[in-house]
Amino acid sequence: MFNIYSLRKIINYGPLVLLYYLSISEIDSHFESYFEILSFNIQLIIIYFWAIKRPEVLGNGHIFFAGLINDVVMGYPLGISSLSYLIVSLVATYIKNMTVNTSITTDWFTFFIAIFFSNATFLFLLLNFSEIKITFLDLSYNTFFTLIFFPFFWFIFNLYNTIITSGKNA
Amino acid sequence: MSSSRDDFSIAFRSALLQRGAAQKFSLFSLIILALIIFFLDIYSFNFIKPIRSIINDGVYRISLVASSPSRFVPHVTEGFTNLINIKNENERLKKELELYKQKELNVEYLENQNKNLKKILDSEETFLGKENIILSKVLIDKNSPYLKSIIINRGSKSGILKGMPVLDKEYLVGRIVETNYLSSRVLLLNDLNSRIPVTFGEDGIQGILKGNGGTRPVLEYLPEGYIIEEGLDVFTSGKDGIFSPGSPIGKTFANGEVKLFSEASQLSFVKIDTAKINKENF
């Protein structure tokens, strides 16, 4: 009984562990060697999905902290990724408050709004206050592919969510 | 109309300020905190620098440990493929014993090589016979869609300073842009923010090699009407006073792009040339 409870608790932490791991490890989602413009941001998908489906899985503090770690590893000014992640979380929470039932299409559309505001803030702060130069085109490709890959991760995370919640509803 | 505006403001305020049972912090407070940290870091207040340096060193080390599984998997896959190939070869040639012996020798050779490299890395006297050259291991080469940089395991403790050129064998790969006590960040030549004065061709044409975020940086600020020939070797000109003149960089293409001699994604060890900056300090 205790083991099953512990295992369920560990499984519950899965998305949080994945978020931290992607932020701190060398694993990246930039496939320059296969297709030069192919890059996407899995962290934004994780945050949006879990903030809209089960906000208790990812705490706001954890999202903020994962962003700080990402900034250090990537070499961005501290706080910029945190801000970007928190904006995604803010849009997700707002959508959750405003809607009753969501489907993949509504989630997909609203995710576009979330990453638009998130990446716009990222670009605005970086271009206006930092010496780091990034191209609008690279950011647009990243936004586009993040949006394209969203349904794929939505299905995986939805399956995971079903596994987490299956025992609780019984 | 006013009712829908009320709904919007209530939902927005709730999303921004509500903490709920599971959330310890409101989004609003964290957004403000992120903004404060961002501006403190951007305007580089003195008290922030050592804190940032300690955080960087700590996170880089944790990142190195966290990345070990991702490094281990390709090795396992590669090893597995090699094993199958060797087995097939053995069956075909029926020389199992010889191949195993050869493999054993290879392992011994690699072990010896590994021991020697470790000795070099652990030693603070990493001059390798050449003065002012520090050998360093690449800790993290996380590929970002926007920034092309790597983290190395030498910092201000080893005398690394901002601006020092970084080489792979004798080829220039980038320069130091951030130093911490135990680690540093190297901005690679193909990064959008990279600008290097270069010279090439028999006439010693001067230009600036500008990173474009892709795999091949481009030559800019060339003489008016100059047509670039393909296949010319590009070297550092040393005009900036930071890079030693004559470090090879890459070969030209007719469209002005330069194919770098050193593949940025394949870097394991790099050398930092401290000569120029040391002379200037002196």
Short mmCIF file of C-alpha atoms in Angstrom, two decimals:
data_model
loop_
_atom_site.label_atom_id
_atom_site.label_comp_id
_atom_site.label_asym_id
_atom_site.label_seq_id
_atom_site.Cartn_x
_atom_site.Cartn_y
_atom_site.Cartn_z
CA MET A 1 0.00 0.00 0.00
CA PHE A 2 2.79 2.35 1.02
CA ASN A 3 4.76 1.45 -2.10
CA ILE A 4 1.84 2.18 -4.41
CA TYR A 5 1.30 5.51 -2.65
CA SER A 6 4.99 6.40 -2.96
CA LEU A 7 5.06 5.36 -6.61
CA ARG A 8 2.00 7.50 -7.34
CA LYS A 9 3.65 10.44 -5.62
CA ILE A 10 6.79 9.99 -7.72
CA ILE A 11 4.72 9.75 -10.92
CA ASN A 12 2.96 12.97 -9.87
CA TYR A 13 6.33 14.72 -9.79
CA GLY A 14 7.14 13.53 -13.34
CA PRO A 15 6.34 16.77 -15.22
CA LEU A 16 8.19 18.85 -12.60
CA VAL A 17 11.26 16.61 -12.80
CA LEU A 18 11.13 16.77 -16.61
CA LEU A 19 10.89 20.58 -16.52
CA TYR A 20 13.91 20.88 -14.22
CA TYR A 21 15.86 18.26 -16.17
CA LEU A 22 15.29 19.96 -19.52
CA SER A 23 16.34 23.28 -18.00
CA ILE A 24 19.55 22.04 -16.41
CA SER A 25 20.77 19.27 -18.69
CA GLU A 26 22.50 19.45 -22.05
CA ILE A 27 19.46 17.99 -23.78
CA ASP A 28 18.12 20.53 -26.22
CA SER A 29 15.38 20.67 -28.78
CA HIS A 30 17.40 22.42 -31.43
CA PHE A 31 18.03 20.06 -34.35
CA GLU A 32 20.39 22.24 -36.33
CA SER A 33 22.27 19.27 -37.82
CA TYR A 34 19.10 17.73 -39.28
CA PHE A 35 17.19 20.83 -40.30
CA GLU A 36 18.78 24.20 -39.61
CA ILE A 37 15.64 26.05 -38.59
CA LEU A 38 14.11 23.24 -36.54
CA SER A 39 13.96 24.16 -32.87
CA PHE A 40 11.16 24.17 -30.36
CA ASN A 41 10.65 24.92 -26.70
CA ILE A 42 9.39 21.87 -24.79
CA GLN A 43 9.46 23.75 -21.48
CA LEU A 44 6.70 26.10 -22.67
CA ILE A 45 4.55 23.13 -23.72
CA ILE A 46 5.06 21.39 -20.35
CA ILE A 47 4.19 24.54 -18.41
CA TYR A 48 1.12 25.35 -20.48
CA PHE A 49 -0.29 21.83 -20.49
CA TRP A 50 0.12 21.17 -16.78
CA ALA A 51 -0.93 24.69 -15.73
CA ILE A 52 -4.18 24.23 -17.63
CA LYS A 53 -4.85 20.59 -16.72
CA ARG A 54 -3.42 20.12 -13.24
CA PRO A 55 -1.88 23.30 -11.81
CA GLU A 56 -0.97 21.54 -8.57
CA VAL A 57 1.64 19.46 -10.44
CA LEU A 58 3.81 22.47 -11.30
CA GLY A 59 4.05 25.17 -8.64
CA ASN A 60 4.59 28.78 -9.71
CA GLY A 61 7.76 28.86 -7.62
CA HIS A 62 9.14 25.83 -9.45
CA ILE A 63 8.34 27.42 -12.83
CA PHE A 64 10.17 30.57 -11.75
CA PHE A 65 13.17 28.60 -10.47
CA ALA A 66 13.38 26.40 -13.61
CA GLY A 67 13.47 29.61 -15.66
CA LEU A 68 16.38 30.95 -13.62
CA ILE A 69 18.33 27.70 -14.15
CA ASN A 70 17.59 27.83 -17.88
CA ASP A 71 18.95 31.40 -18.01
CA VAL A 72 22.22 30.37 -16.37
CA VAL A 73 22.73 27.35 -18.66
CA MET A 74 21.75 29.20 -21.83
CA GLY A 75 23.62 32.39 -20.99
CA TYR A 76 20.59 34.69 -21.04
CA PRO A 77 20.18 37.56 -18.56
CA LEU A 78 18.81 36.17 -15.28
CA GLY A 79 15.03 36.26 -14.94
CA ILE A 80 14.12 36.48 -18.63
CA SER A 81 13.15 32.81 -19.04
CA SER A 82 11.33 32.90 -15.67
CA LEU A 83 9.28 35.82 -16.94
CA SER A 84 8.61 34.06 -20.20
CA TYR A 85 7.49 30.86 -18.41
CA LEU A 86 5.34 32.77 -15.91
CA ILE A 87 3.53 34.56 -18.74
CA VAL A 88 2.65 31.19 -20.27
CA SER A 89 1.44 30.04 -16.87
CA LEU A 90 -0.58 33.26 -16.47
CA VAL A 91 -2.37 32.79 -19.80
CA ALA A 92 -3.02 29.12 -18.97
CA THR A 93 -4.48 30.03 -15.56
CA TYR A 94 -6.63 32.72 -17.15
CA ILE A 95 -7.95 30.24 -19.76
CA LYS A 96 -8.61 27.72 -17.01
CA ASN A 97 -10.63 30.32 -15.07
CA MET A 98 -12.63 31.33 -18.14
CA THR A 99 -13.46 27.93 -19.65
CA VAL A 100 -15.17 24.83 -18.38
CA ASN A 101 -14.27 22.13 -20.89
CA THR A 102 -11.20 22.25 -23.07
CA SER A 103 -10.26 20.14 -26.06
CA ILE A 104 -7.03 19.81 -28.00
CA THR A 105 -8.15 22.45 -30.53
CA THR A 106 -9.00 25.05 -27.89
CA ASP A 107 -5.78 24.26 -26.03
CA TRP A 108 -3.81 24.55 -29.25
CA PHE A 109 -5.31 27.91 -30.13
CA THR A 110 -4.91 29.36 -26.65
CA PHE A 111 -1.35 27.99 -26.49
CA PHE A 112 -0.59 30.15 -29.52
CA ILE A 113 -1.75 33.22 -27.57
CA ALA A 114 0.37 32.16 -24.59
CA ILE A 115 3.60 31.67 -26.56
CA PHE A 116 2.95 34.82 -28.56
CA PHE A 117 2.90 36.96 -25.40
CA SER A 118 5.71 34.96 -23.83
CA ASN A 119 8.08 35.23 -26.80
CA ALA A 120 7.11 38.85 -27.47
CA THR A 121 8.15 39.73 -23.91
CA PHE A 122 11.34 37.69 -24.30
CA LEU A 123 12.23 39.47 -27.55
CA PHE A 124 11.29 42.93 -26.24
CA LEU A 125 13.43 42.62 -23.10
CA LEU A 126 16.39 41.07 -24.89
CA LEU A 127 16.47 43.59 -27.73
CA ASN A 128 15.86 46.67 -25.63
CA PHE A 129 17.78 46.02 -22.43
CA SER A 130 20.44 43.44 -23.23
CA GLU A 131 23.52 43.43 -25.44
CA ILE A 132 22.60 39.97 -26.73
CA LYS A 133 21.33 40.04 -30.29
CA ILE A 134 18.86 37.48 -31.56
CA THR A 135 17.02 37.46 -34.84
CA PHE A 136 13.29 37.84 -35.08
CA LEU A 137 13.34 35.07 -37.68
CA ASP A 138 14.95 32.49 -35.35
CA LEU A 139 12.41 33.30 -32.66
CA SER A 140 9.58 33.02 -35.21
CA TYR A 141 10.78 29.58 -36.34
CA ASN A 142 11.04 28.48 -32.73
CA THR A 143 7.51 29.74 -32.00
CA PHE A 144 6.17 28.08 -35.15
CA PHE A 145 7.69 24.66 -34.43
CA THR A 146 6.71 24.84 -30.75
CA LEU A 147 3.15 25.40 -31.92
CA ILE A 148 3.37 22.61 -34.51
CA PHE A 149 4.68 20.07 -31.99
CA PHE A 150 2.13 21.01 -29.31
CA PRO A 151 -0.51 18.38 -30.29
CA PHE A 152 2.09 15.60 -30.21
CA PHE A 153 3.12 16.46 -26.65
CA TRP A 154 -0.52 17.15 -25.73
CA PHE A 155 -1.38 13.50 -26.48
CA ILE A 156 1.62 12.19 -24.53
CA PHE A 157 0.94 14.40 -21.52
CA ASN A 158 -2.78 13.65 -21.68
CA LEU A 159 -2.00 9.95 -21.52
CA TYR A 160 0.29 10.59 -18.57
CA ASN A 161 -2.41 12.67 -16.91
CA THR A 162 -4.89 9.82 -17.37
CA ILE A 163 -2.44 7.47 -15.64
CA ILE A 164 -2.02 9.88 -12.72
CA THR A 165 -5.72 10.53 -12.28
CA SER A 166 -7.02 7.01 -12.96
CA GLY A 167 -6.52 5.79 -9.39
CA LYS A 168 -7.90 8.93 -7.81
CA ASN A 169 -11.29 8.74 -9.48
CA ALA A 170 -11.79 5.09 -8.62
CA MET B 1 -20.45 44.53 -23.01
CA SER B 2 -19.56 45.75 -19.52
CA SER B 3 -20.37 42.33 -18.11
CA SER B 4 -17.87 40.61 -20.43
CA ARG B 5 -15.25 43.21 -19.47
CA ASP B 6 -15.98 42.47 -15.81
CA ASP B 7 -15.59 38.73 -16.48
CA PHE B 8 -12.25 39.37 -18.16
CA SER B 9 -10.94 41.51 -15.31
CA ILE B 10 -12.13 39.08 -12.65
CA ALA B 11 -10.56 36.07 -14.42
CA PHE B 12 -7.34 37.98 -15.10
CA ARG B 13 -7.06 39.28 -11.53
CA SER B 14 -7.79 35.82 -10.23
CA ALA B 15 -5.09 34.28 -12.47
CA LEU B 16 -2.58 36.92 -11.48
CA LEU B 17 -3.16 37.18 -7.75
CA GLN B 18 -4.79 33.96 -6.59
CA ARG B 19 -2.51 31.51 -4.90
CA GLY B 20 -4.91 28.65 -4.18
CA ALA B 21 -4.19 25.60 -2.07
CA ALA B 22 -1.38 24.21 -4.21
CA GLN B 23 0.47 27.45 -5.02
CA LYS B 24 2.72 29.07 -2.45
CA PHE B 25 3.42 32.19 -4.54
CA SER B 26 1.13 34.32 -6.71
CA LEU B 27 2.09 34.78 -10.34
CA PHE B 28 2.07 38.55 -9.86
CA SER B 29 4.71 38.48 -7.12
CA LEU B 30 6.92 36.10 -9.12
CA ILE B 31 6.65 38.19 -12.30
CA ILE B 32 7.71 41.28 -10.34
CA LEU B 33 10.58 39.29 -8.77
CA ALA B 34 11.71 38.04 -12.21
CA LEU B 35 11.69 41.62 -13.53
CA ILE B 36 13.74 42.85 -10.55
CA ILE B 37 16.30 40.06 -11.04
CA PHE B 38 16.43 40.78 -14.77
CA PHE B 39 17.18 44.49 -14.35
CA LEU B 40 19.67 43.84 -11.52
CA ASP B 41 21.52 41.44 -13.82
CA ILE B 42 21.32 43.68 -16.88
CA TYR B 43 22.67 46.74 -15.13
CA SER B 44 25.38 44.59 -13.46
CA PHE B 45 25.38 46.07 -9.98
CA ASN B 46 28.59 45.21 -8.16
CA PHE B 47 26.97 43.02 -5.53
CA ILE B 48 25.27 40.92 -8.23
CA LYS B 49 28.52 39.89 -10.01
CA PRO B 50 29.94 37.53 -7.34
CA ILE B 51 26.47 36.09 -6.68
CA ARG B 52 25.96 35.42 -10.40
CA SER B 53 29.45 33.89 -10.60
CA ILE B 54 28.73 31.48 -7.72
CA ILE B 55 25.31 30.57 -9.18
CA ASN B 56 26.89 29.97 -12.62
CA ASP B 57 29.63 27.72 -11.25
CA GLY B 58 27.13 25.73 -9.19
CA VAL B 59 24.58 25.33 -11.97
CA TYR B 60 27.25 24.38 -14.55
CA ARG B 61 28.55 21.59 -12.30
CA ILE B 62 25.03 20.28 -11.63
CA SER B 63 24.29 20.54 -15.34
CA LEU B 64 27.39 18.47 -16.12
CA VAL B 65 26.22 15.73 -13.74
CA ALA B 66 22.64 15.91 -15.02
CA SER B 67 23.85 15.64 -18.61
CA SER B 68 25.90 12.50 -18.03
CA PRO B 69 23.04 10.11 -18.94
CA SER B 70 22.49 11.97 -22.21
CA ARG B 71 26.20 11.62 -22.97
CA PHE B 72 26.24 7.98 -21.90
CA VAL B 73 23.39 6.88 -24.21
CA PRO B 74 25.15 7.78 -27.50
CA HIS B 75 28.28 6.00 -26.24
CA VAL B 76 26.26 2.88 -25.45
CA THR B 77 24.56 3.02 -28.86
CA GLU B 78 27.88 3.55 -30.57
CA GLY B 79 29.45 0.72 -28.59
CA PHE B 80 26.56 -1.56 -29.44
CA THR B 81 26.84 -0.81 -33.15
CA ASN B 82 30.58 -1.43 -33.01
CA LEU B 83 30.03 -4.76 -31.32
CA ILE B 84 27.66 -5.93 -34.05
CA ASN B 85 30.06 -4.79 -36.74
CA ILE B 86 32.97 -6.57 -35.12
CA LYS B 87 30.93 -9.73 -34.73
CA ASN B 88 29.96 -9.71 -38.40
CA GLU B 89 33.50 -9.09 -39.40
CA ASN B 90 34.69 -11.90 -37.20
CA GLU B 91 32.22 -14.33 -38.72
CA ARG B 92 33.22 -13.33 -42.20
CA LEU B 93 36.95 -13.33 -41.70
CA LYS B 94 37.10 -15.98 -38.96
CA LYS B 95 39.75 -14.04 -37.11
CA GLU B 96 38.05 -13.58 -33.78
CA LEU B 97 41.13 -13.94 -31.68
CA GLU B 98 43.19 -11.36 -33.55
CA LEU B 99 40.41 -8.80 -33.44
CA TYR B 100 39.85 -9.25 -29.72
CA LYS B 101 43.53 -8.81 -29.11
CA GLN B 102 43.53 -5.68 -31.21
CA LYS B 103 40.54 -4.40 -29.27
CA GLU B 104 42.32 -5.11 -26.00
CA LEU B 105 45.30 -3.13 -27.19
CA ASN B 106 43.01 -0.30 -28.20
CA VAL B 107 41.45 -0.26 -24.75
CA GLU B 108 44.88 -0.19 -23.16
CA TYR B 109 45.94 2.61 -25.48
CA LEU B 110 42.78 4.57 -24.69
CA GLU B 111 43.24 3.97 -20.97
CA ASN B 112 46.78 5.31 -21.14
CA GLN B 113 45.65 8.25 -23.23
CA ASN B 114 42.81 8.92 -20.81
CA LYS B 115 45.19 8.80 -17.83
CA ASN B 116 47.54 11.25 -19.51
CA LEU B 117 44.72 13.65 -20.39
CA LYS B 118 43.39 13.46 -16.84
CA LYS B 119 46.85 14.26 -15.52
CA ILE B 120 47.01 17.27 -17.80
CA LEU B 121 43.53 18.46 -16.81
CA ASP B 122 44.04 17.98 -13.07
CA SER B 123 47.27 19.90 -13.15
CA GLU B 124 47.23 23.64 -12.80
CA GLU B 125 50.38 23.81 -14.91
CA THR B 126 48.57 23.23 -18.19
CA PHE B 127 50.98 24.83 -20.52
CA LEU B 128 51.70 21.75 -22.68
CA GLY B 129 55.13 22.98 -23.53
CA LYS B 130 53.76 26.25 -24.84
CA GLU B 131 53.58 29.20 -22.55
CA ASN B 132 50.30 31.02 -22.15
CA ILE B 133 48.14 28.18 -23.44
CA ILE B 134 45.60 26.71 -21.07
CA LEU B 135 43.90 23.44 -21.95
CA SER B 136 40.28 23.19 -20.93
CA LYS B 137 37.48 20.67 -21.10
CA VAL B 138 34.09 21.57 -22.55
CA LEU B 139 31.58 21.19 -19.73
CA ILE B 140 28.33 22.07 -21.48
CA ASP B 141 27.55 22.63 -25.13
CA LYS B 142 23.79 22.99 -24.91
CA ASN B 143 22.59 24.06 -28.31
CA SER B 144 20.37 27.11 -28.10
CA PRO B 145 18.30 28.32 -31.05
CA TYR B 146 19.52 31.87 -30.38
CA LEU B 147 22.96 31.74 -28.76
CA LYS B 148 25.97 29.69 -29.87
CA SER B 149 28.18 29.25 -26.85
CA ILE B 150 29.91 26.59 -24.74
CA ILE B 151 30.93 26.35 -21.10
CA ILE B 152 34.50 25.35 -20.23
CA ASN B 153 35.99 24.17 -16.95
CA ARG B 154 38.47 27.00 -16.48
CA GLY B 155 37.67 30.30 -14.86
CA SER B 156 39.27 33.29 -13.20
CA LYS B 157 41.05 30.87 -10.83
CA SER B 158 43.13 29.68 -13.80
CA GLY B 159 43.74 33.21 -15.06
CA ILE B 160 41.04 33.29 -17.71
CA LEU B 161 39.93 36.80 -18.64
CA LYS B 162 37.07 38.14 -20.74
CA GLY B 163 38.03 38.49 -24.40
CA MET B 164 40.69 35.75 -24.53
CA PRO B 165 40.73 33.75 -27.79
CA VAL B 166 39.76 30.08 -27.67
CA LEU B 167 41.28 27.54 -30.04
CA ASP B 168 40.54 24.00 -31.12
CA LYS B 169 43.97 22.58 -32.03
CA GLU B 170 45.35 25.62 -33.88
CA TYR B 171 41.98 26.82 -35.19
CA LEU B 172 40.15 29.74 -33.65
CA VAL B 173 36.67 28.78 -32.37
CA GLY B 174 35.61 31.80 -30.32
CA ARG B 175 36.37 34.06 -27.40
CA ILE B 176 35.64 34.23 -23.69
CA VAL B 177 32.61 36.38 -22.91
CA GLU B 178 31.89 35.49 -19.29
CA THR B 179 34.20 34.31 -16.53
CA ASN B 180 33.30 32.71 -13.24
CA TYR B 181 35.68 31.41 -10.58
CA LEU B 182 35.73 27.83 -11.92
CA SER B 183 34.15 28.11 -15.36
CA SER B 184 33.79 30.40 -18.36
CA ARG B 185 31.46 30.89 -21.31
CA VAL B 186 32.90 30.91 -24.83
CA LEU B 187 31.04 32.77 -27.56
CA LEU B 188 31.49 30.77 -30.76
CA LEU B 189 32.38 32.33 -34.11
CA ASN B 190 29.00 31.46 -35.63
CA ASP B 191 27.01 33.30 -32.93
CA LEU B 192 25.06 36.31 -34.08
CA ASN B 193 26.96 38.51 -31.61
CA SER B 194 30.45 37.46 -32.80
CA ARG B 195 32.67 39.86 -34.80
CA ILE B 196 36.29 38.96 -35.60
CA PRO B 197 38.76 41.01 -37.71
CA VAL B 198 40.22 38.69 -40.34
CA THR B 199 42.54 38.67 -43.32
CA PHE B 200 42.64 36.38 -46.35
CA GLY B 201 43.99 35.96 -49.86
CA GLU B 202 47.36 36.81 -51.38
CA ASP B 203 46.67 40.55 -51.13
CA GLY B 204 45.92 40.32 -47.43
CA ILE B 205 42.34 41.55 -47.78
CA GLN B 206 40.97 42.79 -44.46
CA GLY B 207 37.43 42.16 -43.31
CA ILE B 208 35.19 41.32 -40.40
CA LEU B 209 33.92 37.79 -39.87
CA LYS B 210 30.39 38.12 -38.56
CA GLY B 211 28.42 35.25 -37.00
CA ASN B 212 24.97 34.77 -38.45
CA GLY B 213 23.52 32.22 -36.06
CA GLY B 214 23.89 29.46 -38.65
CA THR B 215 26.80 27.12 -39.26
CA ARG B 216 28.78 29.45 -41.57
CA PRO B 217 29.72 32.99 -40.53
CA VAL B 218 29.96 35.66 -43.25
CA LEU B 219 32.65 38.12 -44.32
CA GLU B 220 31.70 41.80 -44.09
CA TYR B 221 33.29 45.22 -44.53
CA LEU B 222 35.36 44.10 -47.53
CA PRO B 223 36.82 46.57 -50.05
CA GLU B 224 34.17 48.01 -52.35
CA GLY B 225 33.51 45.83 -55.39
CA TYR B 226 35.70 43.01 -54.13
CA ILE B 227 34.65 39.60 -55.45
CA ILE B 228 35.44 36.78 -53.08
CA GLU B 229 37.24 33.76 -54.50
CA GLU B 230 36.26 30.32 -53.28
CA GLY B 231 38.65 28.23 -51.22
CA LEU B 232 40.81 30.96 -49.67
CA ASP B 233 42.08 30.40 -46.15
CA VAL B 234 40.83 32.94 -43.62
CA PHE B 235 43.07 33.96 -40.69
CA THR B 236 42.73 36.34 -37.76
CA SER B 237 44.28 39.70 -38.58
CA GLY B 238 44.98 40.68 -34.98
CA LYS B 239 43.83 44.25 -35.73
CA ASP B 240 41.69 44.33 -32.60
CA GLY B 241 44.71 43.70 -30.40
CA ILE B 242 42.98 40.76 -28.74
CA PHE B 243 43.56 37.90 -31.16
CA SER B 244 47.02 36.87 -32.25
CA PRO B 245 47.40 37.39 -36.00
CA GLY B 246 47.52 34.30 -38.20
CA SER B 247 45.21 31.90 -36.37
CA PRO B 248 43.45 29.87 -39.09
CA ILE B 249 39.65 30.10 -39.06
CA GLY B 250 38.18 28.56 -42.20
CA LYS B 251 37.81 28.61 -45.97
CA THR B 252 35.84 31.09 -48.06
CA PHE B 253 32.86 30.43 -50.28
CA ALA B 254 32.05 32.63 -53.25
CA ASN B 255 28.94 33.99 -51.50
CA GLY B 256 31.03 35.41 -48.65
CA GLU B 257 30.33 32.63 -46.18
CA VAL B 258 33.20 30.88 -44.40
CA LYS B 259 33.30 27.16 -43.66
CA LEU B 260 34.97 26.88 -40.27
CA PHE B 261 37.88 24.47 -39.87
CA SER B 262 36.62 23.47 -36.45
CA GLU B 263 33.16 21.93 -36.06
CA ALA B 264 31.54 23.69 -33.10
CA SER B 265 29.35 20.71 -32.18
CA GLN B 266 32.36 18.37 -31.91
CA LEU B 267 34.39 20.24 -29.32
CA SER B 268 35.60 18.25 -26.30
CA PHE B 269 38.78 20.07 -25.35
CA VAL B 270 39.79 23.62 -26.23
CA LYS B 271 42.85 25.78 -25.66
CA ILE B 272 42.75 29.32 -24.33
CA ASP B 273 45.46 31.65 -25.53
CA THR B 274 46.29 33.97 -22.66
CA ALA B 275 49.37 35.51 -24.31
CA LYS B 276 47.91 38.69 -25.77
CA ILE B 277 45.96 39.76 -22.71
CA ASN B 278 48.82 38.85 -20.34
CA LYS B 279 51.17 41.05 -22.35
CA GLU B 280 48.70 43.90 -22.21
CA ASN B 281 48.28 43.54 -18.46
CA PHE B 282 52.03 43.50 -18.07
#
